[in-house]
Amino acid sequence: QVQLVESGGGLVQAGGSLRLSCAASGRTLSTYTMGWYRQTPGKEREFVAAIGWNGVSTDYANSVKGRFTIFRDNAKNTVYLQMNNLKPEDTAIYYCNAPSSWGRSTVLVTMSWGQGTQVTVSS
């Protein structure tokens, strides 16, 4: 079965940058639209960004638009999220998954959720 593994999180000060990676084993991601999601304890999982299978179409939550960039390298079977100008409100566990259709749904995904990677942004 497919296993999604997120990595790249860490602790940064406000204004800093991180690059998250989403790698998969057991299945190629090259034909899937992929998305990044995040969740803070006590809050619902929210959509962050998505990218089409060909790496051309992208979509971003308004809260991260202009600061985050999603991109992919299908040859490496990896999807990335470049996060710049991080803010404390970006603090969350970040997950990747393949949405069942183009959109911002946080539940209509086709793969099992991975462990996520923690992003903490200090003031």
CSV table of N, CA and C in Angstrom, one decimal:
chain,number,residue,atom,x,y,z
A,1,GLN,N,0.8,-1.2,0.0
A,1,GLN,CA,0.0,0.0,0.0
A,1,GLN,C,0.9,1.2,0.0
A,2,VAL,N,0.3,2.3,-0.5
A,2,VAL,CA,1.1,3.6,-0.5
A,2,VAL,C,1.3,4.1,0.9
A,3,GLN,N,2.5,4.6,1.1
A,3,GLN,CA,2.9,5.2,2.3
A,3,GLN,C,3.4,6.6,2.0
A,4,LEU,N,2.7,7.6,2.6
A,4,LEU,CA,3.1,9.0,2.4
A,4,LEU,C,4.0,9.4,3.6
A,5,VAL,N,5.1,10.0,3.3
A,5,VAL,CA,6.0,10.4,4.4
A,5,VAL,C,6.3,11.9,4.2
A,6,GLU,N,5.9,12.7,5.1
A,6,GLU,CA,6.2,14.1,5.1
A,6,GLU,C,7.5,14.4,5.9
A,7,SER,N,8.2,15.3,5.5
A,7,SER,CA,9.5,15.7,6.2
A,7,SER,C,9.8,17.2,5.9
A,8,GLY,N,10.7,17.7,6.6
A,8,GLY,CA,11.2,19.0,6.4
A,8,GLY,C,10.7,20.1,7.4
A,9,GLY,N,9.9,19.7,8.3
A,9,GLY,CA,9.4,20.6,9.3
A,9,GLY,C,10.5,20.9,10.3
A,10,GLY,N,10.1,21.9,11.1
A,10,GLY,CA,11.1,22.3,12.1
A,10,GLY,C,10.6,23.6,12.8
A,11,LEU,N,11.5,24.1,13.6
A,11,LEU,CA,11.2,25.3,14.4
A,11,LEU,C,12.0,26.5,13.7
A,12,VAL,N,11.2,27.5,13.4
A,12,VAL,CA,11.8,28.7,12.8
A,12,VAL,C,11.2,29.9,13.4
A,13,GLN,N,11.9,31.0,13.3
A,13,GLN,CA,11.3,32.3,13.7
A,13,GLN,C,10.5,32.9,12.6
A,14,ALA,N,9.6,33.7,13.1
A,14,ALA,CA,8.7,34.4,12.1
A,14,ALA,C,9.5,35.1,11.0
A,15,GLY,N,9.1,34.9,9.8
A,15,GLY,CA,9.8,35.5,8.7
A,15,GLY,C,10.8,34.5,8.0
A,16,GLY,N,11.0,33.4,8.7
A,16,GLY,CA,11.9,32.4,8.1
A,16,GLY,C,11.2,31.5,7.1
A,17,SER,N,11.9,30.5,6.6
A,17,SER,CA,11.5,29.7,5.5
A,17,SER,C,11.7,28.2,5.8
A,18,LEU,N,10.9,27.4,5.3
A,18,LEU,CA,11.1,25.9,5.3
A,18,LEU,C,10.6,25.3,4.0
A,19,ARG,N,11.2,24.2,3.7
A,19,ARG,CA,10.7,23.4,2.5
A,19,ARG,C,10.3,22.0,3.0
A,20,LEU,N,9.0,21.7,2.8
A,20,LEU,CA,8.5,20.4,3.2
A,20,LEU,C,8.6,19.5,2.0
A,21,SER,N,8.7,18.2,2.2
A,21,SER,CA,8.8,17.2,1.2
A,21,SER,C,7.7,16.2,1.5
A,22,CYS,N,7.1,15.7,0.5
A,22,CYS,CA,6.2,14.6,0.6
A,22,CYS,C,6.6,13.5,-0.4
A,23,ALA,N,7.1,12.4,0.2
A,23,ALA,CA,7.5,11.3,-0.6
A,23,ALA,C,6.6,10.1,-0.4
A,24,ALA,N,6.5,9.2,-1.4
A,24,ALA,CA,5.6,8.1,-1.4
A,24,ALA,C,6.3,6.8,-1.8
A,25,SER,N,6.0,5.8,-1.1
A,25,SER,CA,6.4,4.5,-1.5
A,25,SER,C,5.2,3.6,-1.8
A,26,GLY,N,5.4,2.7,-2.7
A,26,GLY,CA,4.3,1.8,-3.0
A,26,GLY,C,3.4,2.2,-4.1
A,27,ARG,N,3.6,3.4,-4.5
A,27,ARG,CA,2.8,4.0,-5.6
A,27,ARG,C,3.4,5.2,-6.2
A,28,THR,N,3.4,5.3,-7.5
A,28,THR,CA,3.9,6.6,-8.1
A,28,THR,C,2.8,7.6,-7.9
A,29,LEU,N,3.3,8.9,-7.7
A,29,LEU,CA,2.4,10.0,-7.6
A,29,LEU,C,2.2,10.8,-8.8
A,30,SER,N,2.8,10.3,-9.9
A,30,SER,CA,2.9,11.1,-11.1
A,30,SER,C,1.6,11.4,-11.8
A,31,THR,N,0.6,10.5,-11.5
A,31,THR,CA,-0.7,10.7,-12.2
A,31,THR,C,-1.7,11.4,-11.2
A,32,TYR,N,-1.3,11.8,-10.0
A,32,TYR,CA,-2.2,12.3,-9.0
A,32,TYR,C,-2.0,13.8,-8.8
A,33,THR,N,-3.2,14.4,-8.7
A,33,THR,CA,-3.1,15.7,-8.1
A,33,THR,C,-2.8,15.6,-6.6
A,34,MET,N,-1.9,16.4,-6.2
A,34,MET,CA,-1.4,16.3,-4.8
A,34,MET,C,-1.7,17.6,-4.0
A,35,GLY,N,-1.9,17.4,-2.7
A,35,GLY,CA,-2.2,18.6,-1.9
A,35,GLY,C,-1.5,18.6,-0.6
A,36,TRP,N,-1.3,19.7,0.0
A,36,TRP,CA,-0.8,19.9,1.3
A,36,TRP,C,-1.9,20.4,2.2
A,37,TYR,N,-1.9,19.9,3.4
A,37,TYR,CA,-3.0,20.2,4.4
A,37,TYR,C,-2.3,20.4,5.7
A,38,ARG,N,-2.9,21.1,6.6
A,38,ARG,CA,-2.3,21.3,7.9
A,38,ARG,C,-3.4,21.3,9.0
A,39,GLN,N,-3.0,21.0,10.2
A,39,GLN,CA,-3.9,20.8,11.3
A,39,GLN,C,-3.2,21.2,12.6
A,40,THR,N,-3.9,22.0,13.4
A,40,THR,CA,-3.5,22.4,14.7
A,40,THR,C,-4.5,21.7,15.7
A,41,PRO,N,-4.0,21.2,16.8
A,41,PRO,CA,-4.8,20.6,17.8
A,41,PRO,C,-6.0,21.5,18.2
A,42,GLY,N,-7.2,20.9,18.1
A,42,GLY,CA,-8.4,21.6,18.4
A,42,GLY,C,-9.0,22.3,17.2
A,43,LYS,N,-8.4,22.2,16.1
A,43,LYS,CA,-8.9,22.8,14.9
A,43,LYS,C,-9.1,21.8,13.8
A,44,GLU,N,-9.9,22.1,12.9
A,44,GLU,CA,-10.1,21.2,11.7
A,44,GLU,C,-8.9,21.3,10.8
A,45,ARG,N,-8.7,20.1,10.1
A,45,ARG,CA,-7.6,20.1,9.1
A,45,ARG,C,-8.0,21.1,8.0
A,46,GLU,N,-7.1,21.9,7.5
A,46,GLU,CA,-7.4,22.8,6.5
A,46,GLU,C,-6.5,22.6,5.3
A,47,PHE,N,-7.1,23.0,4.1
A,47,PHE,CA,-6.4,23.0,2.9
A,47,PHE,C,-5.3,24.1,2.8
A,48,VAL,N,-4.2,23.7,2.3
A,48,VAL,CA,-3.1,24.7,2.1
A,48,VAL,C,-2.8,24.9,0.7
A,49,ALA,N,-2.5,23.9,-0.1
A,49,ALA,CA,-2.1,24.1,-1.5
A,49,ALA,C,-2.3,22.8,-2.2
A,50,ALA,N,-2.5,22.9,-3.5
A,50,ALA,CA,-2.6,21.7,-4.4
A,50,ALA,C,-1.9,21.9,-5.7
A,51,ILE,N,-1.5,20.8,-6.3
A,51,ILE,CA,-0.8,20.9,-7.6
A,51,ILE,C,-1.3,19.7,-8.5
A,52,GLY,N,-1.6,20.0,-9.7
A,52,GLY,CA,-2.0,19.0,-10.7
A,52,GLY,C,-0.9,18.0,-11.0
A,53,TRP,N,-1.3,17.0,-11.6
A,53,TRP,CA,-0.4,15.9,-11.9
A,53,TRP,C,0.8,16.3,-12.7
A,54,ASN,N,0.5,17.3,-13.6
A,54,ASN,CA,1.6,17.7,-14.5
A,54,ASN,C,2.4,18.8,-14.0
A,55,GLY,N,2.1,19.3,-12.8
A,55,GLY,CA,2.9,20.3,-12.2
A,55,GLY,C,2.6,21.7,-12.6
A,56,VAL,N,1.5,21.9,-13.4
A,56,VAL,CA,1.2,23.2,-14.0
A,56,VAL,C,0.1,23.9,-13.2
A,57,SER,N,-1.0,23.2,-12.9
A,57,SER,CA,-2.1,23.8,-12.2
A,57,SER,C,-1.8,23.8,-10.7
A,58,THR,N,-2.0,25.0,-10.1
A,58,THR,CA,-1.8,25.1,-8.6
A,58,THR,C,-3.0,25.8,-8.0
A,59,ASP,N,-3.1,25.6,-6.7
A,59,ASP,CA,-4.2,26.3,-6.0
A,59,ASP,C,-3.7,26.5,-4.6
A,60,TYR,N,-4.0,27.7,-4.0
A,60,TYR,CA,-3.5,28.0,-2.6
A,60,TYR,C,-4.6,28.5,-1.8
A,61,ALA,N,-4.6,28.2,-0.5
A,61,ALA,CA,-5.4,28.9,0.4
A,61,ALA,C,-5.1,30.3,0.5
A,62,ASN,N,-6.1,31.2,0.7
A,62,ASN,CA,-5.8,32.6,0.8
A,62,ASN,C,-4.8,33.0,1.9
A,63,SER,N,-4.8,32.2,2.9
A,63,SER,CA,-3.9,32.5,4.0
A,63,SER,C,-2.4,32.3,3.7
A,64,VAL,N,-2.1,31.6,2.7
A,64,VAL,CA,-0.7,31.3,2.3
A,64,VAL,C,-0.4,31.8,1.0
A,65,LYS,N,-1.3,32.3,0.2
A,65,LYS,CA,-1.1,32.8,-1.1
A,65,LYS,C,0.0,33.9,-1.1
A,66,GLY,N,0.9,33.7,-2.0
A,66,GLY,CA,2.0,34.7,-2.1
A,66,GLY,C,3.2,34.4,-1.2
A,67,ARG,N,3.0,33.5,-0.3
A,67,ARG,CA,4.1,33.1,0.6
A,67,ARG,C,4.6,31.6,0.4
A,68,PHE,N,3.6,30.8,0.1
A,68,PHE,CA,3.9,29.4,-0.1
A,68,PHE,C,3.9,29.0,-1.6
A,69,THR,N,4.7,28.0,-2.0
A,69,THR,CA,4.8,27.5,-3.4
A,69,THR,C,4.8,26.0,-3.3
A,70,ILE,N,3.8,25.4,-4.0
A,70,ILE,CA,3.8,24.0,-4.2
A,70,ILE,C,4.4,23.6,-5.5
A,71,PHE,N,5.3,22.6,-5.5
A,71,PHE,CA,5.8,22.1,-6.7
A,71,PHE,C,6.2,20.6,-6.6
A,72,ARG,N,6.5,20.0,-7.7
A,72,ARG,CA,6.7,18.6,-7.6
A,72,ARG,C,7.8,18.2,-8.6
A,73,ASP,N,8.4,17.0,-8.3
A,73,ASP,CA,9.4,16.4,-9.1
A,73,ASP,C,8.9,14.9,-9.3
A,74,ASN,N,8.2,14.7,-10.3
A,74,ASN,CA,7.7,13.4,-10.5
A,74,ASN,C,8.7,12.3,-10.7
A,75,ALA,N,9.9,12.7,-11.2
A,75,ALA,CA,11.0,11.7,-11.4
A,75,ALA,C,11.5,11.2,-10.0
A,76,LYS,N,11.3,12.1,-9.0
A,76,LYS,CA,11.7,11.7,-7.6
A,76,LYS,C,10.5,11.3,-6.8
A,77,ASN,N,9.3,11.3,-7.4
A,77,ASN,CA,8.1,10.9,-6.8
A,77,ASN,C,7.9,11.7,-5.5
A,78,THR,N,8.1,13.0,-5.6
A,78,THR,CA,8.1,13.8,-4.4
A,78,THR,C,7.4,15.1,-4.7
A,79,VAL,N,6.6,15.6,-3.8
A,79,VAL,CA,5.9,16.9,-3.8
A,79,VAL,C,6.5,17.8,-2.7
A,80,TYR,N,6.6,19.0,-3.0
A,80,TYR,CA,7.3,19.9,-2.1
A,80,TYR,C,6.3,21.1,-1.8
A,81,LEU,N,6.6,21.7,-0.6
A,81,LEU,CA,5.9,22.9,-0.3
A,81,LEU,C,7.0,23.9,0.3
A,82,GLN,N,7.3,24.9,-0.5
A,82,GLN,CA,8.2,25.9,-0.1
A,82,GLN,C,7.4,27.0,0.7
A,83,MET,N,7.8,27.2,1.9
A,83,MET,CA,7.1,28.1,2.8
A,83,MET,C,8.1,29.3,3.1
A,84,ASN,N,7.7,30.4,2.7
A,84,ASN,CA,8.5,31.6,2.9
A,84,ASN,C,7.7,32.6,3.8
A,85,ASN,N,8.4,33.5,4.4
A,85,ASN,CA,7.8,34.5,5.3
A,85,ASN,C,6.8,33.9,6.3
A,86,LEU,N,7.3,32.9,6.9
A,86,LEU,CA,6.4,32.1,7.9
A,86,LEU,C,5.9,33.0,9.0
A,87,LYS,N,4.7,32.7,9.4
A,87,LYS,CA,4.1,33.4,10.5
A,87,LYS,C,3.7,32.5,11.6
A,88,PRO,N,3.6,32.9,12.8
A,88,PRO,CA,3.2,32.0,13.9
A,88,PRO,C,1.9,31.3,13.6
A,89,GLU,N,1.0,31.9,12.9
A,89,GLU,CA,-0.3,31.2,12.6
A,89,GLU,C,-0.1,30.0,11.6
A,90,ASP,N,1.1,29.9,11.1
A,90,ASP,CA,1.4,28.8,10.2
A,90,ASP,C,1.8,27.5,11.0
A,91,THR,N,1.9,27.7,12.3
A,91,THR,CA,2.3,26.6,13.1
A,91,THR,C,1.2,25.5,13.1
A,92,ALA,N,1.6,24.3,12.7
A,92,ALA,CA,0.7,23.2,12.5
A,92,ALA,C,1.5,21.9,12.1
A,93,ILE,N,0.8,20.8,12.1
A,93,ILE,CA,1.3,19.6,11.5
A,93,ILE,C,0.9,19.6,10.1
A,94,TYR,N,1.8,19.5,9.2
A,94,TYR,CA,1.5,19.5,7.8
A,94,TYR,C,1.5,18.1,7.2
A,95,TYR,N,0.5,17.8,6.4
A,95,TYR,CA,0.3,16.5,5.7
A,95,TYR,C,0.1,16.7,4.2
A,96,CYS,N,0.4,15.7,3.5
A,96,CYS,CA,0.2,15.6,2.1
A,96,CYS,C,-0.8,14.5,1.8
A,97,ASN,N,-1.5,14.6,0.7
A,97,ASN,CA,-2.4,13.6,0.3
A,97,ASN,C,-2.8,13.9,-1.2
A,98,ALA,N,-3.5,12.9,-1.7
A,98,ALA,CA,-4.0,13.1,-3.1
A,98,ALA,C,-5.5,13.3,-3.0
A,99,PRO,N,-6.0,14.4,-3.4
A,99,PRO,CA,-7.5,14.7,-3.3
A,99,PRO,C,-8.1,13.9,-4.4
A,100,SER,N,-9.4,13.5,-4.2
A,100,SER,CA,-10.1,12.7,-5.2
A,100,SER,C,-10.5,13.5,-6.4
A,101,SER,N,-10.6,14.8,-6.2
A,101,SER,CA,-10.9,15.7,-7.3
A,101,SER,C,-10.3,17.0,-7.0
A,102,TRP,N,-10.2,17.8,-8.0
A,102,TRP,CA,-9.7,19.2,-7.9
A,102,TRP,C,-10.6,20.0,-7.0
A,103,GLY,N,-10.0,20.5,-5.9
A,103,GLY,CA,-10.8,21.3,-5.0
A,103,GLY,C,-10.1,21.4,-3.7
A,104,ARG,N,-10.7,22.0,-2.7
A,104,ARG,CA,-10.1,22.2,-1.4
A,104,ARG,C,-10.6,21.4,-0.3
A,105,SER,N,-11.2,20.3,-0.6
A,105,SER,CA,-11.7,19.4,0.4
A,105,SER,C,-10.6,18.8,1.2
A,106,THR,N,-10.8,18.7,2.5
A,106,THR,CA,-9.8,18.2,3.4
A,106,THR,C,-10.1,16.7,3.8
A,107,VAL,N,-11.2,16.2,3.3
A,107,VAL,CA,-11.5,14.8,3.6
A,107,VAL,C,-11.6,13.9,2.4
A,108,LEU,N,-11.8,14.4,1.3
A,108,LEU,CA,-12.0,13.6,0.1
A,108,LEU,C,-10.6,13.4,-0.5
A,109,VAL,N,-9.9,12.4,0.1
A,109,VAL,CA,-8.5,12.1,-0.3
A,109,VAL,C,-8.5,10.6,-0.6
A,110,THR,N,-7.5,10.2,-1.4
A,110,THR,CA,-7.4,8.8,-1.9
A,110,THR,C,-6.4,8.0,-1.2
A,111,MET,N,-5.6,8.5,-0.4
A,111,MET,CA,-4.5,7.8,0.3
A,111,MET,C,-4.6,7.9,1.8
A,112,SER,N,-4.0,7.0,2.5
A,112,SER,CA,-3.9,7.1,3.9
A,112,SER,C,-3.1,8.3,4.3
A,113,TRP,N,-3.5,9.0,5.4
A,113,TRP,CA,-2.7,10.1,5.9
A,113,TRP,C,-1.4,9.6,6.5
A,114,GLY,N,-0.3,10.3,6.3
A,114,GLY,CA,0.9,10.0,6.9
A,114,GLY,C,1.0,10.5,8.3
A,115,GLN,N,2.2,10.6,8.8
A,115,GLN,CA,2.4,11.1,10.2
A,115,GLN,C,2.5,12.6,10.2
A,116,GLY,N,2.7,13.2,9.1
A,116,GLY,CA,2.8,14.6,9.0
A,116,GLY,C,4.2,15.1,9.5
A,117,THR,N,4.4,16.4,9.3
A,117,THR,CA,5.6,17.0,9.8
A,117,THR,C,5.3,18.3,10.5
A,118,GLN,N,5.9,18.5,11.7
A,118,GLN,CA,5.6,19.6,12.5
A,118,GLN,C,6.3,20.8,12.1
A,119,VAL,N,5.5,21.9,11.9
A,119,VAL,CA,6.1,23.2,11.6
A,119,VAL,C,5.7,24.1,12.8
A,120,THR,N,6.7,24.7,13.4
A,120,THR,CA,6.5,25.6,14.5
A,120,THR,C,7.2,26.9,14.2
A,121,VAL,N,6.4,28.0,14.3
A,121,VAL,CA,6.9,29.3,14.0
A,121,VAL,C,6.8,30.2,15.2
A,122,SER,N,7.9,30.6,15.7
A,122,SER,CA,8.0,31.4,16.9
A,122,SER,C,7.9,32.9,16.6
A,123,SER,N,7.3,33.6,17.6
A,123,SER,CA,7.2,35.1,17.4
A,123,SER,C,8.5,35.8,17.5
